[in-house]
Short mmCIF file of C-alpha atoms in Angstrom, two decimals:
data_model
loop_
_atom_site.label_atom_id
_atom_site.label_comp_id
_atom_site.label_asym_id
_atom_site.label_seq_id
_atom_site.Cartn_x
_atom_site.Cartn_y
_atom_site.Cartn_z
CA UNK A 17 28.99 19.04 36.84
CA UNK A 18 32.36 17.33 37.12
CA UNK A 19 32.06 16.91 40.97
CA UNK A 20 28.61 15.54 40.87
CA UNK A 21 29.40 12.84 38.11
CA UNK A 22 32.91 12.26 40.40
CA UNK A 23 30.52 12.12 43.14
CA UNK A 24 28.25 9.22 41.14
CA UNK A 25 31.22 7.29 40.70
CA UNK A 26 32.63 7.39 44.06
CA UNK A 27 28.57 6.17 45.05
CA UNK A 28 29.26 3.25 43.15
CA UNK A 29 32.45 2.21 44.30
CA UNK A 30 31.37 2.44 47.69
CA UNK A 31 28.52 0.41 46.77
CA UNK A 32 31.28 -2.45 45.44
CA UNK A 33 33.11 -2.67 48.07
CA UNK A 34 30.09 -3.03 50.03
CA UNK A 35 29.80 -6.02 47.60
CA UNK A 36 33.05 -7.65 48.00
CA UNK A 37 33.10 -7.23 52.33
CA UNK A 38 29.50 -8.86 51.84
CA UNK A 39 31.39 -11.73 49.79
CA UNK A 40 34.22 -11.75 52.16
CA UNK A 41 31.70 -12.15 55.13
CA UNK A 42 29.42 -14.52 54.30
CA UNK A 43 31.65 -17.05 52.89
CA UNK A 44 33.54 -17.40 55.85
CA UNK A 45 30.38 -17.31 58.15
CA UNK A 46 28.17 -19.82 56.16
CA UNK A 47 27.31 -22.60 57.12
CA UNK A 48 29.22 -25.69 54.93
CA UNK A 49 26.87 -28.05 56.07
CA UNK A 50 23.70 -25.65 55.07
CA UNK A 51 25.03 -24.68 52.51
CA UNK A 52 25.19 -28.40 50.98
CA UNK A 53 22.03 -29.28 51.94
CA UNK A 54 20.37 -25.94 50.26
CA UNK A 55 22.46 -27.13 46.87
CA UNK A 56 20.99 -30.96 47.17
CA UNK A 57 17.62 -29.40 47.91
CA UNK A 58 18.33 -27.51 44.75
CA UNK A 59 17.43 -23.99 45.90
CA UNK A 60 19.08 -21.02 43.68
CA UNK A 61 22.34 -20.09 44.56
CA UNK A 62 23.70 -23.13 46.33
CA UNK A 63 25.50 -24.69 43.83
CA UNK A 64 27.51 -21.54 43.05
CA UNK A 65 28.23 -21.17 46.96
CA UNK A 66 29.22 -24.78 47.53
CA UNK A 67 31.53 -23.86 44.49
CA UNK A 68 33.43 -20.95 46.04
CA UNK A 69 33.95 -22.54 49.17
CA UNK A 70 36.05 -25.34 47.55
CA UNK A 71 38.34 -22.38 46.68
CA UNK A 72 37.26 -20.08 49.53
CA UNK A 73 41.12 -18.82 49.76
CA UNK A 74 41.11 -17.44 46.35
CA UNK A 75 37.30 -16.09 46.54
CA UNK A 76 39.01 -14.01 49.92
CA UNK A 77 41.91 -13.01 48.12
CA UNK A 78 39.64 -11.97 45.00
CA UNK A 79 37.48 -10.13 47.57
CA UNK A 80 40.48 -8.42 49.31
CA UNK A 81 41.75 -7.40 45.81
CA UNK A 82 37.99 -5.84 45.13
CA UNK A 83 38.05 -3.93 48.55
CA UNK A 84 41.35 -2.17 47.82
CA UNK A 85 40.71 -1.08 44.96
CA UNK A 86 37.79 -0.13 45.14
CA UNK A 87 38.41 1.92 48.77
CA UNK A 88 41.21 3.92 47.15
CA UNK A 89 39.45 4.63 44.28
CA UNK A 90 36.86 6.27 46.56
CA UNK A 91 39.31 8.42 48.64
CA UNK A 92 40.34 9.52 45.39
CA UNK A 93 37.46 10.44 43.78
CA UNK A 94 35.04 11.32 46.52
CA UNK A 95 37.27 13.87 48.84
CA UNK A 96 37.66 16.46 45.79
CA UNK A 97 34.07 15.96 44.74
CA UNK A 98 32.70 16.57 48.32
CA UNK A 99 35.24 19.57 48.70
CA UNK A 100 34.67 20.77 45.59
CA UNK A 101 30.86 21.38 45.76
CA UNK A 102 31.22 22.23 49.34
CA UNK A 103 34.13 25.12 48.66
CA UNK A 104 31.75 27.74 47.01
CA UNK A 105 29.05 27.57 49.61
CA UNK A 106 31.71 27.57 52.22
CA UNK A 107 33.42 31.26 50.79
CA UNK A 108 29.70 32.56 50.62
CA UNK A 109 29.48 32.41 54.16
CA UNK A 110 32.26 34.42 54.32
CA UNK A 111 34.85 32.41 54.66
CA UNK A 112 38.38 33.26 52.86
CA UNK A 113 39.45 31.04 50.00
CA UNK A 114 42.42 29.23 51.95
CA UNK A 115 40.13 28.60 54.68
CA UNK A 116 37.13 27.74 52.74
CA UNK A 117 39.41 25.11 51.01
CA UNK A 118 40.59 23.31 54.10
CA UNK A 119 37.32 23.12 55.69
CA UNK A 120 35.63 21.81 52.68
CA UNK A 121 38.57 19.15 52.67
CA UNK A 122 37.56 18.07 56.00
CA UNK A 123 34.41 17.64 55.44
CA UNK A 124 35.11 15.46 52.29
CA UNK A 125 37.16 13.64 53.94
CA UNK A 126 34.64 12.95 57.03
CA UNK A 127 31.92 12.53 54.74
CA UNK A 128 33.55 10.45 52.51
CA UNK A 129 34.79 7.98 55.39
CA UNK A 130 31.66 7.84 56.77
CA UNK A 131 29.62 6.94 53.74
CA UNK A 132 32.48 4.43 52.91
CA UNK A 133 32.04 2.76 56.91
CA UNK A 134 28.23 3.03 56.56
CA UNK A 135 27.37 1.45 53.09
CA UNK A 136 30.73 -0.33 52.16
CA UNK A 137 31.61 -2.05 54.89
CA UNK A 138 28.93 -2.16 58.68
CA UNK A 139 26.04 -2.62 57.12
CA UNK A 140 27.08 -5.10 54.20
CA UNK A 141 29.16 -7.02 57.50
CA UNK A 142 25.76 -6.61 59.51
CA UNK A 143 23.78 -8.02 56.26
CA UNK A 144 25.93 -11.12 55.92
CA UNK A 145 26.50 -12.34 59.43
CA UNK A 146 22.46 -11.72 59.52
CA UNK A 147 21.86 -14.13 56.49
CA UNK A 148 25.20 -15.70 55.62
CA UNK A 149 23.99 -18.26 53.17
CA UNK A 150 20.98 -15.94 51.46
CA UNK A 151 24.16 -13.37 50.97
CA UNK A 152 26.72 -16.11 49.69
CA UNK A 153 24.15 -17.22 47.20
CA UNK A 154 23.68 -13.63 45.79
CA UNK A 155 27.24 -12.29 45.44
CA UNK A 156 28.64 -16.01 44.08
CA UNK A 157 27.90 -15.20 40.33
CA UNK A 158 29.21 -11.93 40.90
CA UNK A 159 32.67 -12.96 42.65
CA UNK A 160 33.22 -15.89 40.28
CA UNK A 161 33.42 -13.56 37.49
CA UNK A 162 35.43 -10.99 38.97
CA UNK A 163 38.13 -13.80 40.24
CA UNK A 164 38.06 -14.79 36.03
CA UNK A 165 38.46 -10.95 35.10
CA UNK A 166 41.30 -10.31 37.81
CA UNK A 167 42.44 -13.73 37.68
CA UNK A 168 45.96 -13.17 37.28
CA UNK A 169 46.68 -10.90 39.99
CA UNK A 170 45.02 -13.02 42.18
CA UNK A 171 46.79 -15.77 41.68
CA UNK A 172 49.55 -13.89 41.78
CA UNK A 173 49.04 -12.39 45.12
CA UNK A 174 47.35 -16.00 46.39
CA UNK A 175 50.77 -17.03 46.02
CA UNK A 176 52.66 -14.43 47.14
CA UNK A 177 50.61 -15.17 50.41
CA UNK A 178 51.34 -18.54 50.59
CA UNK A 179 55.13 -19.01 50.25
CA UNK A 180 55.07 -15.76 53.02
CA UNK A 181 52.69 -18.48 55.23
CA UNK A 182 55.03 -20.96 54.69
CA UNK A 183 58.27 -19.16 55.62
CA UNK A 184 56.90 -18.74 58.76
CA UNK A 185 56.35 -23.08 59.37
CA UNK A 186 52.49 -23.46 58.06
CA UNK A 187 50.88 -24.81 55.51
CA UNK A 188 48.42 -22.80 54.00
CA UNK A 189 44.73 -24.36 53.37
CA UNK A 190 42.73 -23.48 50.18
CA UNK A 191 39.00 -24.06 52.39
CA UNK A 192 37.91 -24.68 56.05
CA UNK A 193 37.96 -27.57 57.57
CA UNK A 194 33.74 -27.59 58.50
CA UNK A 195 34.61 -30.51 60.66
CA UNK A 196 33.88 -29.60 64.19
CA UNK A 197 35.84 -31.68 67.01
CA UNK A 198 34.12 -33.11 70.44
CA UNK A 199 35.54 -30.19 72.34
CA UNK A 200 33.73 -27.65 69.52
CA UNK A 201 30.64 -29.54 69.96
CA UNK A 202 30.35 -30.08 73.93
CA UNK A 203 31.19 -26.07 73.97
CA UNK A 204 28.66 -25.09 71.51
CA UNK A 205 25.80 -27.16 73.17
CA UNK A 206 26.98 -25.18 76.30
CA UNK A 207 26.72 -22.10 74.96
CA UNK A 208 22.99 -23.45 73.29
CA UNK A 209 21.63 -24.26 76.79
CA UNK A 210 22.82 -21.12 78.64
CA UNK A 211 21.26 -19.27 75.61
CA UNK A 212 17.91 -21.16 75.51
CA UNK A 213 18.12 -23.08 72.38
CA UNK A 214 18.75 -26.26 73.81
CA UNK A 215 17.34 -27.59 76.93
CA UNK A 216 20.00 -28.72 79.89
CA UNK A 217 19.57 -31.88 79.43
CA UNK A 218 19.84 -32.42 75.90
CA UNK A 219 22.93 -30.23 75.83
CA UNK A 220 24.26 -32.47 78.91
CA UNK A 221 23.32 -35.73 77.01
CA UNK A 222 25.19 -34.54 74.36
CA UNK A 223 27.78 -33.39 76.16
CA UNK A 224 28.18 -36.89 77.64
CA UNK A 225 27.97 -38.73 74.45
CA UNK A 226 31.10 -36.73 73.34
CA UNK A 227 32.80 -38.18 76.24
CA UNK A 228 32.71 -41.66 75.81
CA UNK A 229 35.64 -41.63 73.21
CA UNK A 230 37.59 -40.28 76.33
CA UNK A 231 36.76 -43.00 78.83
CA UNK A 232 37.61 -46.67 79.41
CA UNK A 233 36.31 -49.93 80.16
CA UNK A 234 38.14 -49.44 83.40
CA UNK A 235 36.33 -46.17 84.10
CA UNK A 236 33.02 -47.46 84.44
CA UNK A 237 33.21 -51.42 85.38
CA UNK A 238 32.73 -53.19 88.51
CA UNK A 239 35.97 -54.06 89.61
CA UNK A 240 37.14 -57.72 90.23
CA UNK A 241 37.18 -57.11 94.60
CA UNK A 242 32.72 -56.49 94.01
CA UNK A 243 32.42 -59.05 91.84
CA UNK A 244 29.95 -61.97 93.06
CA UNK A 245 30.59 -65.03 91.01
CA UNK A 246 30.43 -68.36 90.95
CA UNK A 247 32.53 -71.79 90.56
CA UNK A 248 31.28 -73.94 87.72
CA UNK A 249 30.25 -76.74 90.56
CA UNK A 250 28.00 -74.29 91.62
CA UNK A 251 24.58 -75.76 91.50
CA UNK A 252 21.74 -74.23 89.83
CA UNK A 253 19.98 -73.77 93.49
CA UNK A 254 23.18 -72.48 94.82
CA UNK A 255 23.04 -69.97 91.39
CA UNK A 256 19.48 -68.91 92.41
CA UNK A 257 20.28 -68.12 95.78
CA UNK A 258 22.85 -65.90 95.14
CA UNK A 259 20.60 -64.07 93.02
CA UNK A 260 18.25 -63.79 96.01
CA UNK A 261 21.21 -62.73 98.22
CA UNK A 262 23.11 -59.96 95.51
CA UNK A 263 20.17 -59.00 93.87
CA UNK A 264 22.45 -59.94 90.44
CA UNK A 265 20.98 -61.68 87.68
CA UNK A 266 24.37 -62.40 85.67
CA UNK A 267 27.32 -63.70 87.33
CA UNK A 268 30.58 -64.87 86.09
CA UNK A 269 31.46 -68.42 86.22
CA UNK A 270 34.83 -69.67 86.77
CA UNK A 271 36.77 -73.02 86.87
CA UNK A 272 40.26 -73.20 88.33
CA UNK A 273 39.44 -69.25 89.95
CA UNK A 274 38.66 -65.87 88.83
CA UNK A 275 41.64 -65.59 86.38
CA UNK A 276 40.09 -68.70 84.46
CA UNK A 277 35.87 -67.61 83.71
CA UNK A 278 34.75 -69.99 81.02
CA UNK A 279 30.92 -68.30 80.83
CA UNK A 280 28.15 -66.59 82.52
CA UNK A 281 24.60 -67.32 83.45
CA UNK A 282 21.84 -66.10 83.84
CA UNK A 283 19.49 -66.31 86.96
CA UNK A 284 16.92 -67.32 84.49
CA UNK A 285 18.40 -70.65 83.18
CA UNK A 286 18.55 -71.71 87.01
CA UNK A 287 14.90 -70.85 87.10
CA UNK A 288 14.40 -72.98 83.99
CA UNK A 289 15.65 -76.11 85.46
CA UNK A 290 12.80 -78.53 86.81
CA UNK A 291 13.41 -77.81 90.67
CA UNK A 292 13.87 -82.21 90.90
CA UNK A 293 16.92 -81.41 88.80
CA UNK A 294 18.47 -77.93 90.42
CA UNK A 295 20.71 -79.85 92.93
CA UNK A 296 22.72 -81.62 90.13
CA UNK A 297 22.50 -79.24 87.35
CA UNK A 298 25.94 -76.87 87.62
CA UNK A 299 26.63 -73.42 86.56
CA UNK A 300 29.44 -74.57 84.72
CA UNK A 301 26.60 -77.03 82.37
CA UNK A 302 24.24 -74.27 81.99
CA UNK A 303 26.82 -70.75 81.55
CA UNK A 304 27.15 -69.22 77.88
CA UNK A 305 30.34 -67.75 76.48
CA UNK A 306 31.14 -64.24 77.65
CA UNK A 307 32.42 -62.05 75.75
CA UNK A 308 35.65 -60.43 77.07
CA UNK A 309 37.26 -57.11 76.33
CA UNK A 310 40.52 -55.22 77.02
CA UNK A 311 40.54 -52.88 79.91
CA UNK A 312 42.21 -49.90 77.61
CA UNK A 313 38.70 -50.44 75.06
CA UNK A 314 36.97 -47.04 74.83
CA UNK A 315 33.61 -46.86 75.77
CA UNK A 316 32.58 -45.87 71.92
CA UNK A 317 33.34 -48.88 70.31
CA UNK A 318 32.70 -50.74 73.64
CA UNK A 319 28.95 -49.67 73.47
CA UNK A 320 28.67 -50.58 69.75
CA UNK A 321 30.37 -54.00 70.37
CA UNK A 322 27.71 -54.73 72.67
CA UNK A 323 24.73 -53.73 70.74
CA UNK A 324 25.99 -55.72 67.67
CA UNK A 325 26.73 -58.68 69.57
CA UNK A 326 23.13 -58.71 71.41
CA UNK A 327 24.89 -58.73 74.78
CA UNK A 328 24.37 -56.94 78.29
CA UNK A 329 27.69 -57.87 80.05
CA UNK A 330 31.21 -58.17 79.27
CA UNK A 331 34.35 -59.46 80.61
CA UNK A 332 37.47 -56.76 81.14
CA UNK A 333 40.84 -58.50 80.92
CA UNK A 334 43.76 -56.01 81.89
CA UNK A 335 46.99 -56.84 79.76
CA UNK A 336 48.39 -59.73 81.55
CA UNK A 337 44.93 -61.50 80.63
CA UNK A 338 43.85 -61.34 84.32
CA UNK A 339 40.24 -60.88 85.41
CA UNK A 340 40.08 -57.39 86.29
CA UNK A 341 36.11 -56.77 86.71
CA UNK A 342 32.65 -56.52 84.05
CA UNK A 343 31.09 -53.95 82.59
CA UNK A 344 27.57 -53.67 81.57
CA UNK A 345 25.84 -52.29 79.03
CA UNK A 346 23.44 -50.63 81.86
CA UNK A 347 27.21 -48.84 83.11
CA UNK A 348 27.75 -47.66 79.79
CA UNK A 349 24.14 -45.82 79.23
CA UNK A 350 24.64 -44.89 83.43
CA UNK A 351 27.34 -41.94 81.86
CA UNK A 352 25.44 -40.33 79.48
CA UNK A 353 21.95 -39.93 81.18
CA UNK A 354 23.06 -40.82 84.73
CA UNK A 355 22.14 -43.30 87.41
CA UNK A 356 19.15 -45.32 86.75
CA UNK A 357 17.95 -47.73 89.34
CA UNK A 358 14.98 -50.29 89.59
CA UNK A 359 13.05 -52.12 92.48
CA UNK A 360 15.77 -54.80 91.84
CA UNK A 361 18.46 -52.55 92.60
CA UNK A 362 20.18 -52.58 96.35
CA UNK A 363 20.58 -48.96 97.76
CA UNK A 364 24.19 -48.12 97.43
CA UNK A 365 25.29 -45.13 98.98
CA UNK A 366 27.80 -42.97 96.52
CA UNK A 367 27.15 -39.26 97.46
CA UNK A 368 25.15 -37.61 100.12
CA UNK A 369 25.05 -33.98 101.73
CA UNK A 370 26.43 -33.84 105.38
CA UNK A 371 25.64 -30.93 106.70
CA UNK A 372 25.20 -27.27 104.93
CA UNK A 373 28.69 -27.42 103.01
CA UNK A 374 29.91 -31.26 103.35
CA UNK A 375 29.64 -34.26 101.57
CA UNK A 376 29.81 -38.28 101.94
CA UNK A 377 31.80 -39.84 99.52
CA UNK A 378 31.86 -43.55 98.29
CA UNK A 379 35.98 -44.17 97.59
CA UNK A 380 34.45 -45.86 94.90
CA UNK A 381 33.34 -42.77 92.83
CA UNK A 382 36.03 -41.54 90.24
CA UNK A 383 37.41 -37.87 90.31
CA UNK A 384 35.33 -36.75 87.45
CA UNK A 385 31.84 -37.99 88.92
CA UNK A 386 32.87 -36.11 91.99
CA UNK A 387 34.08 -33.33 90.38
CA UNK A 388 30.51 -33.05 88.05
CA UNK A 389 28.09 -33.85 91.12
CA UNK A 390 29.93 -31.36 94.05
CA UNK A 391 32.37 -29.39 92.77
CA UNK A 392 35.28 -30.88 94.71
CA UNK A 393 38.02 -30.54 91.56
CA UNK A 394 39.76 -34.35 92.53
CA UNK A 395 42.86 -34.59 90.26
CA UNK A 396 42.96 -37.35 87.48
CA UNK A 397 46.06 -39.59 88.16
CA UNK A 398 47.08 -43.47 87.88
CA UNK A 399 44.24 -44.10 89.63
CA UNK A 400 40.19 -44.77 88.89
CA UNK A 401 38.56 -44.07 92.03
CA UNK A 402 38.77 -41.28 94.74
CA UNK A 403 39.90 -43.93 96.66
CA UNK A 404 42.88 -44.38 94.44
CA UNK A 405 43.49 -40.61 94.67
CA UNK A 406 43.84 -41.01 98.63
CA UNK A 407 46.31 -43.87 98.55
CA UNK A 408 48.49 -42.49 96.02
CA UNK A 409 48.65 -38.65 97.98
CA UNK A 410 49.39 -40.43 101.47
CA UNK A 411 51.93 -42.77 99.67
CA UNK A 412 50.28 -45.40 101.82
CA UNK A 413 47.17 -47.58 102.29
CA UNK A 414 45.06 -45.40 104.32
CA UNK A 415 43.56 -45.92 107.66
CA UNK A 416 40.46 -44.62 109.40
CA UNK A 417 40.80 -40.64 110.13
CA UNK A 418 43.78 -40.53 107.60
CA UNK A 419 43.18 -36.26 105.46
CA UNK A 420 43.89 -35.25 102.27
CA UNK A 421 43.64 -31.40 101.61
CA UNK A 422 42.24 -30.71 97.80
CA UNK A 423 40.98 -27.74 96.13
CA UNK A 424 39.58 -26.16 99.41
CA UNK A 425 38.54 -29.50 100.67
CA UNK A 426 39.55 -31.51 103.79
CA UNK A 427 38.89 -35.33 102.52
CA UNK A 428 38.64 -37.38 105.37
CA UNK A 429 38.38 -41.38 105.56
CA UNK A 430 35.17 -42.16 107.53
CA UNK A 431 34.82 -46.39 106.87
CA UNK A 432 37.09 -48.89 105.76
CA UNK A 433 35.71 -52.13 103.93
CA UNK A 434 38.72 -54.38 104.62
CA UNK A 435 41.86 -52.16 103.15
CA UNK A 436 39.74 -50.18 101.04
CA UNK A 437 38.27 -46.96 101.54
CA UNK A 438 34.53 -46.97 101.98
CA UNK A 439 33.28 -43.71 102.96
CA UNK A 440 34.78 -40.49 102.91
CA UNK A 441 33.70 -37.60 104.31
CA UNK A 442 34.48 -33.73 102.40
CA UNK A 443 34.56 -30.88 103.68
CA UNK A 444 35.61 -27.30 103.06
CA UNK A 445 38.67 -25.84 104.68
CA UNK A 446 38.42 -22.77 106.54
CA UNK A 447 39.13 -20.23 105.53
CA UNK A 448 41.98 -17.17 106.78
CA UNK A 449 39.23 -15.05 107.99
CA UNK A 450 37.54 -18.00 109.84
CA UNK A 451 40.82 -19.07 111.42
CA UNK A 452 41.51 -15.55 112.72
CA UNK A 453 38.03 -15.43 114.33
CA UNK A 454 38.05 -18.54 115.54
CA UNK A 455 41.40 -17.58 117.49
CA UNK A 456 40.78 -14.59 118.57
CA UNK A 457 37.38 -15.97 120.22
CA UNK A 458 39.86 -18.98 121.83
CA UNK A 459 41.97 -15.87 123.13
CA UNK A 460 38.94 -13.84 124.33
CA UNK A 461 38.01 -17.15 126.47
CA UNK A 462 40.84 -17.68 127.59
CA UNK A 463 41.63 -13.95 129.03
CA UNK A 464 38.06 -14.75 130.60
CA UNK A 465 38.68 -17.52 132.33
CA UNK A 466 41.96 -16.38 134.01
CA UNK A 467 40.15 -13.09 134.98
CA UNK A 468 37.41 -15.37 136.66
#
């Protein structure tokens, strides 16, 4: 009778610590977010989870308390009771008393591990990774009174832990932080897409938006050398015609030079000027204020600047106060969904195949648009464009036919604009095997060719 009722009891521990690695679980798996909403939304339980997790260090230290005890108390009650009603069936097999003894405290030992793994502590894990907040909500009541009961060893364990944590140079934190950085969230909408959840594009999109706090003005503006403005003599004819001839609508407008824009206008105002009147009416009469912006601005606040202001276009100043080129609210939307294009839009050619494994490259693109579209791993640097990259490896300005070897890649400048690099062409590098081949083929010619 003795085992059985030792046996009962060591049931019931098992079953607590079950309890406490289901508290231990699901408070650190829950969702803080969830979990909030469920306790606005008043749904039992919440409240009394959002509660723990303001301490969730002492609930863990309750819960760790909980599962010690509890686990040696079942290694010390449940091995004799296991042996003990396994010992006489053992001898009636015929097994002597020493020996019946030492089997039957194997047994209770291998029984009493395994009932301990299965029911206090895989399948209440298993239960509370499954349904994290429906499990914090059910064991709350439960842990918040044992943490009162056992509240003094807790405490003084918690801060045993804690000056331990600190002797080793950290700070030790009494909740989560359920703040999740960019980096968290661009990796989690990853791992969404590849798993189905979310569809490419959204996870892209989002993965963009994360971005902008990492780019500049400078990243995604037209720089001052493509810039097609105008003096403010210019007349509102001359303003419509370069519309017709950029296919622009805005365009800077400037007094002493480009250093010095006072506005911008708008191929409409021209339009709006009674044609009798287009020869004497000037840009400079008919521009409004532009609003200009630092080149080091990040594209976040950038993008917000714009909306609140009403405007498509800004100015980018570099530090000096120098005209360095405009960005548009059209080049700011252009990173997170990608290129978008209209019938008003000339062709610009930025990225082509060439052939099964090459590419053509505008020296315009930057490294990390190159890098997203083929692959080519360009290296950031002091530079914005691939272009930049180029000048800066050959220590030079480069010249038609000039290589750069990168990542596997032969980049090779195809067409010059001026000093500037146009057109690149990339290409992959051969590779040992190739090389080899291809030399041992020149060699077998060769040997022909002399035996002919």
């Amino acid at each position: 009778m003795t085992e059985w009722l030792l046996l009962l009891a060591a049931v019931v521990l098992t079953v607590l610590t079950g309890f406490f690695v289901a508290a231990e679980f699901s408070f650190t798996t829950v969702d803080r977010g969830q979990a909030r909403e469920a306790a606005d939304e008043g749904r039992r339980g919440a409240a009394g989870v959002v509660e723990a997790l303001k301490g969730l260090s002492t609930q863990l230290s309750a819960a760790q308390l909980g599962i010690t005890l509890t686990t040696l108390l079942v290694g010390f009650l449940a091995e004799p009771a296991i042996g003990g009603l396994l010992e006489g069936p053992l001898e009636s097999v015929g097994l002597s008393g020493g020996a019946a003894t030492a089997v039957s405290v194997f047994l209770g030992i291998a029984l009493a591990t395994t009932l301990q793994m299965l029911l206090g502590e895989l399948g209440p894990k298993n239960l509370a990774i499954a349904s994290p907040l429906a499990v914090a909500a059910a064991v709350a009541p439960g842990m918040r009174a044992f943490t009162r009961v056992f509240g003094l060893p807790v405490r003084g364990l918690q801060r045993l832990a804690n000056a331990i944590v600190r002797s080793l140079g950290f700070e030790p934190r009494e909740e989560l932080d359920d703040a999740r950085g960019a980096g968290e969230l661009a990796a989690v909408a990853r791992r969404s897409a590849e798993e189905g959840d979310l569809s490419p594009t959204a996870a892209r999109l989002l993965d963009r938006s994360l971005g902008l706090r990492d780019k500049y003005a400078t990243d995604v503006m037209t720089p001052r050398t493509r810039l097609v403005t105008l003096p403010d003599t210019a007349t509102a004819a001359e303003v419509i015609a370069a519309a017709v001839a950029s296919g622009n609508s805005r365009f800077p407008v400037w007094h002493t030079d480009l250093d010095d824009v006072t506005g911008l206008v708008h191929v409409k105002q021209a339009v709006a000027v009674p044609e009798a009147e287009r020869d004497t009416r000037t840009a400079g009469e008919l521009a409004r204020p532009v609003l200009a912006v630092p080149s080091a601005l990040h594209l976040d606040p950038l993008l917000d600047l714009l909306r609140e202001e009403g405007l498509q276009l800004a100015l980018v100043v570099d530090e000096w106060g120098a005209t360095h080129g405009i960005v548009t609210l059209e080049d700011i939307v252009e990173e997170l969904v990608g290129e978008i294009t209209d019938e008003t839009d000339r062709p610009l050619r930025q990225l082509r195949r060439r052939g099964e494994d090459g590419w053509e490259v505008s020296g315009l693109l930057r490294p990390d648009e190159v890098r997203e579209r083929t692959g080519i791993a360009v290296p950031e640097g002091r530079y914005e464009t691939v272009a930049g990259f180029l000048t800066q490896r050959l220590a030079r300005l480069p010249v038609q036919g000039d290589t750069v070897d990168v990542e596997g890649h032969r980049l090779t400048v195809a067409g010059l604009e001026g000093r500037r690099v146009a057109l690149l062409h990339a290409d992959p590098l051969p590779r040992p095997d190739d090389e080899d081949d291809l030399a041992a083929r020149q060699h077998e010619v060769s040997r022909e060719v002399a035996q002919a």
